[in-house]
Amino acid sequence: MIFPRYQYGWMFLILSFWLPGYGQNPVPDPVMQYLKNRSFPQLIEQYGSQTIHLTLPSRRTRQLDSLPYQLQQGFRVQVIATKFAKVARRVFQQVQQLGVDSVYLVEETGLYKVQVGNFTQRDSARKMLDRLYYAGFKDAWIAPATIHLPKLVSSSATPLMYYAIQIFASRHEKEARKIQQQYAHQLNWPVWIERMDHLWKVLVGKFTEEATARQVLEKLRLQGWNEAWLTQVWLD
Amino acid sequence: MRRAIIVLLAVLWVAGCTTRPPIKLPGTLSPLIPSDIRVALTTTPGTYRLMFTTPVALHLEEAVYILDASIGELELQLTRYGITIKNERRYLRLPFPITLVFESLDPQPMIRWQGKPYQGTLTLHADDGEVAAVLTVPMDIYVQSVLPAEMPSGKKQYLEALKAQAVAIRTYALWHVHHPRHRWFDVYGDVRDQVLGPYGDDWQNPLIHEAVTATRGMMLTTPQMPRQPVRIQYHSTCGGAFELVGDSLLASRVKKDERLGEENCVISPLHRWVRELSVEQLVNNLMAEKILPRQHGTHLLEKGAQITLSIADRTVSGRSKILTISLPDTVVQVEGFAIRRILQSPNGGALPSNYFFLFPNPQNPRKFYIFGAGYGHGRGLCQWGALGQALEGVGFREILKFYYPNLQVSGVLP
């Protein structure tokens, strides 16, 4: 067994990879190793009967999701609103030549509008209004508009698994809960229980870094938890 | 002295004139077992490239045509209305119903079909609505053609597995000779039965040759009927458990593919696999397979929906038997191989096997994972498992006994 602790873990796999088709992207080693090291009939017995709930979004939602930005109500500086497309296009090019970001030529309710910027607050738009005013666009004004904001990207992918310190294990849930409640207020880290292969385990902390987990393990041992050990737990 | 020489010569002359029993050619099969098999190269109407590498005679009412390599490649059109054979100089058009037998004038007939060389005698059929190009091949040549297409033969240690596979191929073929797929042919030459590989470099592979010759005439039978081939199945990779088959295809028992605690097919590239699928792709697949009416599917994609998936039933070995898909206003049930097609990813083709479980993607409710094991239906011999056992030094008879415990290896040579 390469990962002996896996056999005790929930296999709630959150995979931070994209696998568009077989053989194109290698499956991360830990996942494949996990699958290889487990008896597949056992996995089928454990997970084979679960129901998967899926959400099929509407076409509109999918379209919005595929945009590189999100839509939100905010403010833009509107330079011109005219019925004549040619005029609007000329003004659009003039504003572009100023070197400002986010210049838009939009058509709404039969009017061609040249708008600048994406501002969540009116005050932020005012600076752009001043700049355009001094550049010669004296009729520009601040208008409420649907603005484009960059999508927030999570800074770190959710890990596949955590490190935790196992301090106790029992076949009986009651015993495990009692230990959990007993030490939940005494330790500096969250104490939680997890059922793994017919055993109820009391675990301390959820650490993404092994080194951090080892430091905590050392501290626990100094506190008298000589039997505690480091384990890996699939995210649940 | 002279008299003695004359007597000796007379004795030799008399002995030479006595009748002797005919010499049996090695490998002559029992009269119960036909020595040839008819393999369908195609049953699809279309245009094909054909060349006769060795001379053949085609007997028609008006003439006997001799066709050989000197006339070059021919264009063969198989249509529902007849057969057309042509090249720049020749044009033969024969309306249905027609059967063209190309009688070989060479003891080792060779053709090139779609540019690939095959050994055997060609017959073409066309009847109302049906066509077929059928190659009649001696059984050993057939086994030798199928073996390299069915199993890797790159390592010397694979020999025992190759022998086991050769016996399995022969058994499968012999059963179909007695139970032909069609009145024109016994087996398909593709994945519907056993893939007929072209005559090529693999034939020079001494392992293939040895595996075929060492198991010549051997097949799997029941102990009760040792001269009757049984209907068997085999597959690429079981993933840890396979279903036993024998004289009946009803898989009633399951067996772990393990030896000394280690799964035999762990060396297979598809021992374990993972696929990811989006719910949009699932709906598209349901429409493509005509399980979900296009109008209904398009409506779902337009308006969105909550969809649930579950495996409603599994086989004795745990392979998915029925997949239930709950959609708004309807519940769809998909069975058997269709499950593998419904869950195919855009670039990946059908799932390798039905041996899988579904897993949600908690980060994205539009997607889910399919964690699977093995490749194929999971019944009978596991090819990669046999290779794994061969690497451990297990003999082919033991391998066959492991995967077909209710069968025995019998010889069909007289």
XYZ file of C-alpha atoms in Angstrom, chain B residues 57-347:
291
model
C -10.416 -17.788 -61.424
C -13.860 -16.260 -61.640
C -16.317 -18.522 -63.454
C -19.116 -16.601 -65.108
C -21.610 -17.744 -67.736
C -19.851 -16.011 -70.603
C -16.221 -16.672 -69.646
C -13.697 -17.622 -67.041
C -11.745 -14.621 -65.872
C -8.269 -15.025 -64.447
C -7.455 -12.206 -62.069
C -4.034 -11.667 -60.546
C -1.612 -8.992 -59.395
C -0.810 -7.960 -62.970
C -4.234 -6.314 -63.421
C -3.571 -4.109 -60.408
C -6.074 -2.707 -57.971
C -9.781 -3.054 -58.694
C -12.619 -0.868 -57.556
C -15.347 -2.963 -56.009
C -18.811 -1.523 -55.573
C -21.150 -3.480 -53.343
C -24.659 -2.127 -53.657
C -28.100 -3.378 -52.826
C -28.659 -3.887 -56.533
C -25.574 -5.884 -57.389
C -21.795 -5.955 -57.625
C -19.554 -3.878 -59.868
C -15.854 -4.686 -60.346
C -13.852 -2.297 -62.463
C -10.564 -0.662 -63.204
C -9.314 1.329 -66.191
C -9.513 -1.664 -68.517
C -12.181 -3.928 -67.078
C -15.803 -3.452 -66.090
C -18.030 -6.182 -64.683
C -21.531 -5.392 -63.494
C -23.586 -8.190 -62.017
C -27.136 -7.616 -60.768
C -28.462 -9.244 -57.598
C -28.960 -11.927 -56.486
C -25.366 -12.878 -57.128
C -22.600 -14.807 -55.427
C -19.087 -14.489 -56.858
C -16.602 -17.141 -55.822
C -13.000 -16.327 -56.655
C -11.480 -19.765 -56.964
C -7.874 -19.695 -55.908
C -5.214 -21.057 -58.273
C -2.557 -20.818 -55.583
C -2.286 -23.005 -52.469
C -1.807 -19.866 -50.382
C -4.332 -17.385 -51.735
C -3.669 -13.746 -50.883
C -5.708 -10.631 -51.494
C -5.355 -6.965 -50.627
C -8.542 -5.557 -49.154
C -8.591 -1.795 -48.689
C -4.817 -1.864 -49.191
C -4.211 -4.455 -46.457
C -3.054 -8.007 -47.183
C -5.161 -10.986 -46.087
C -4.743 -14.680 -46.645
C -7.842 -16.535 -47.800
C -10.362 -17.035 -50.574
C -12.781 -14.230 -51.330
C -16.495 -14.576 -51.993
C -18.823 -11.671 -52.723
C -22.555 -11.747 -52.092
C -25.336 -9.357 -53.028
C -28.993 -9.991 -52.530
C -31.975 -7.772 -52.192
C -30.887 -5.317 -49.521
C -27.859 -7.265 -48.322
C -24.207 -7.379 -49.345
C -21.132 -9.112 -47.947
C -17.490 -9.643 -48.763
C -16.466 -12.894 -47.117
C -12.998 -14.333 -46.714
C -12.736 -18.079 -46.223
C -9.698 -18.740 -44.077
C -8.121 -21.950 -42.733
C -8.718 -22.098 -38.982
C -5.044 -21.839 -37.976
C -4.504 -18.899 -40.309
C -7.581 -17.297 -38.764
C -6.246 -17.772 -35.220
C -2.872 -16.426 -36.316
C -4.577 -13.378 -37.881
C -6.740 -12.636 -34.872
C -4.195 -13.218 -32.118
C -1.904 -10.202 -32.731
C -4.965 -7.954 -33.068
C -6.400 -9.176 -29.766
C -3.408 -9.276 -27.454
C -0.023 -7.549 -27.064
C 2.819 -9.820 -28.106
C 5.850 -7.677 -27.396
C 7.348 -9.664 -24.525
C 8.657 -13.192 -24.467
C 7.071 -13.684 -21.045
C 3.629 -13.186 -22.632
C 3.849 -16.538 -24.445
C 1.624 -18.519 -22.059
C -1.026 -15.805 -22.169
C -0.856 -15.821 -25.966
C -1.379 -19.579 -25.939
C -4.412 -19.202 -23.664
C -5.769 -16.494 -25.949
C -5.183 -18.666 -29.019
C -7.280 -21.440 -27.475
C -9.988 -18.924 -26.598
C -9.991 -17.491 -30.135
C -10.225 -20.962 -31.655
C -13.040 -22.002 -29.307
C -14.994 -18.844 -30.082
C -14.496 -19.356 -33.814
C -15.391 -23.055 -33.800
C -18.600 -22.399 -31.907
C -19.563 -19.821 -34.529
C -18.756 -22.224 -37.345
C -21.517 -24.382 -35.883
C -23.707 -21.357 -35.164
C -23.029 -18.962 -38.062
C -23.807 -15.295 -37.726
C -25.373 -15.283 -41.199
C -26.063 -17.714 -44.007
C -23.103 -16.194 -45.864
C -20.529 -16.037 -43.068
C -19.667 -17.415 -39.636
C -18.180 -14.386 -37.917
C -17.594 -10.705 -38.455
C -13.984 -9.693 -38.935
C -14.306 -6.761 -36.530
C -15.088 -6.056 -32.893
C -18.546 -7.559 -33.222
C -16.700 -10.875 -33.048
C -12.920 -11.103 -33.283
C -10.784 -8.554 -35.097
C -9.135 -10.127 -38.130
C -5.714 -8.543 -38.416
C -4.007 -8.231 -41.797
C -1.107 -10.408 -42.867
C 1.869 -8.370 -41.775
C 4.860 -8.061 -39.532
C 3.010 -9.708 -36.683
C 3.062 -12.953 -38.625
C 6.821 -12.933 -38.399
C 6.563 -12.648 -34.621
C 7.835 -16.024 -33.359
C 5.682 -15.718 -30.214
C 2.475 -15.570 -32.239
C 3.588 -18.470 -34.391
C 4.579 -20.549 -31.378
C 1.363 -19.770 -29.508
C -0.737 -20.918 -32.471
C 1.240 -24.033 -33.308
C 1.650 -25.134 -29.670
C -2.117 -25.010 -29.153
C -3.061 -26.348 -32.556
C -6.395 -28.120 -32.462
C -7.065 -27.233 -28.827
C -10.375 -25.809 -27.745
C -12.443 -25.377 -24.606
C -15.225 -27.829 -23.986
C -17.339 -29.050 -21.150
C -16.147 -32.273 -19.539
C -19.430 -33.866 -20.601
C -19.041 -33.047 -24.318
C -15.298 -32.972 -25.044
C -15.714 -32.725 -28.834
C -18.167 -29.852 -28.885
C -16.834 -26.280 -28.676
C -18.648 -24.116 -26.161
C -19.719 -20.547 -26.498
C -17.196 -18.497 -24.566
C -16.409 -14.849 -24.132
C -13.293 -12.917 -23.239
C -12.473 -9.270 -22.754
C -9.593 -6.861 -22.341
C -9.473 -5.909 -18.655
C -11.759 -6.988 -15.830
C -10.546 -4.444 -13.280
C -10.545 -6.911 -10.420
C -13.594 -9.143 -10.881
C -15.000 -11.086 -13.800
C -18.104 -13.120 -14.451
C -17.782 -16.813 -15.175
C -19.107 -18.108 -18.472
C -19.310 -21.606 -19.803
C -21.722 -23.502 -21.912
C -24.301 -20.887 -21.043
C -23.757 -17.141 -21.264
C -25.806 -16.578 -18.152
C -23.184 -15.210 -15.826
C -24.208 -16.524 -12.474
C -20.959 -16.421 -10.609
C -18.304 -13.839 -10.103
C -14.634 -14.401 -9.390
C -11.909 -12.104 -8.198
C -9.045 -11.766 -10.644
C -6.368 -12.022 -8.001
C -3.271 -14.045 -7.430
C -1.463 -13.839 -4.098
C -3.521 -10.788 -3.188
C -2.515 -8.806 -6.278
C -4.945 -8.115 -9.109
C -3.709 -9.803 -12.267
C -4.754 -7.066 -14.680
C -3.125 -4.235 -12.739
C -0.693 -3.817 -15.673
C -3.524 -2.850 -18.018
C -3.637 0.815 -19.038
C -7.364 0.732 -18.270
C -7.176 -1.080 -14.952
C -8.634 2.088 -13.420
C -9.895 5.170 -15.213
C -11.622 8.462 -14.543
C -13.911 10.462 -16.776
C -15.633 13.764 -16.185
C -18.876 14.712 -17.837
C -21.044 17.805 -17.862
C -24.801 17.652 -17.576
C -25.117 19.479 -20.929
C -23.097 16.731 -22.570
C -25.288 14.113 -20.916
C -28.436 15.710 -22.377
C -26.762 15.973 -25.793
C -25.807 12.290 -25.606
C -29.381 11.338 -24.706
C -30.621 13.211 -27.761
C -27.938 11.746 -30.027
C -28.872 8.225 -28.927
C -32.559 9.064 -29.515
C -33.372 8.161 -25.926
C -34.626 11.682 -25.327
C -36.743 13.347 -28.032
C -34.826 16.246 -29.580
C -37.626 18.670 -28.814
C -37.613 17.714 -25.148
C -33.814 17.877 -24.909
C -33.643 21.272 -26.582
C -36.277 22.570 -24.185
C -34.229 21.354 -21.221
C -31.072 22.991 -22.549
C -32.990 26.224 -23.078
C -34.803 26.424 -19.772
C -32.508 24.438 -17.466
C -33.483 21.600 -15.142
C -32.602 19.496 -12.132
C -31.428 16.038 -13.182
C -30.592 13.030 -11.035
C -28.608 9.955 -11.970
C -28.451 6.619 -10.233
C -27.532 3.050 -11.040
C -30.772 1.143 -10.526
C -29.347 -2.327 -11.005
C -25.981 -4.023 -11.252
C -24.806 -7.432 -12.415
C -23.425 -10.007 -9.994
C -19.951 -8.551 -10.450
C -21.160 -4.999 -9.785
C -21.256 -3.781 -13.384
C -23.952 -1.236 -14.173
C -27.009 -2.871 -15.641
C -29.598 -0.118 -15.548
C -28.911 3.605 -15.337
C -31.860 5.718 -14.260
C -31.961 9.363 -15.322
C -34.683 11.458 -13.724
C -35.591 14.494 -15.797
C -38.459 16.923 -15.249
C -41.670 15.100 -16.197
C -39.927 11.913 -17.247
C -37.666 9.133 -16.062
C -35.347 7.468 -18.548
C -33.810 4.044 -18.050
C -30.768 3.040 -20.061
C -29.472 -0.518 -20.149
C -26.331 -2.419 -21.098
C -23.892 -1.012 -23.624
C -26.094 2.052 -24.175
C -25.006 3.237 -20.709
C -21.425 3.456 -21.971
C -22.535 5.572 -24.910
C -24.788 7.835 -22.841
C -21.912 8.653 -20.504
C -19.313 9.236 -23.201
C -17.311 12.426 -23.064
C -17.025 14.608 -26.193
C -13.540 13.425 -27.125
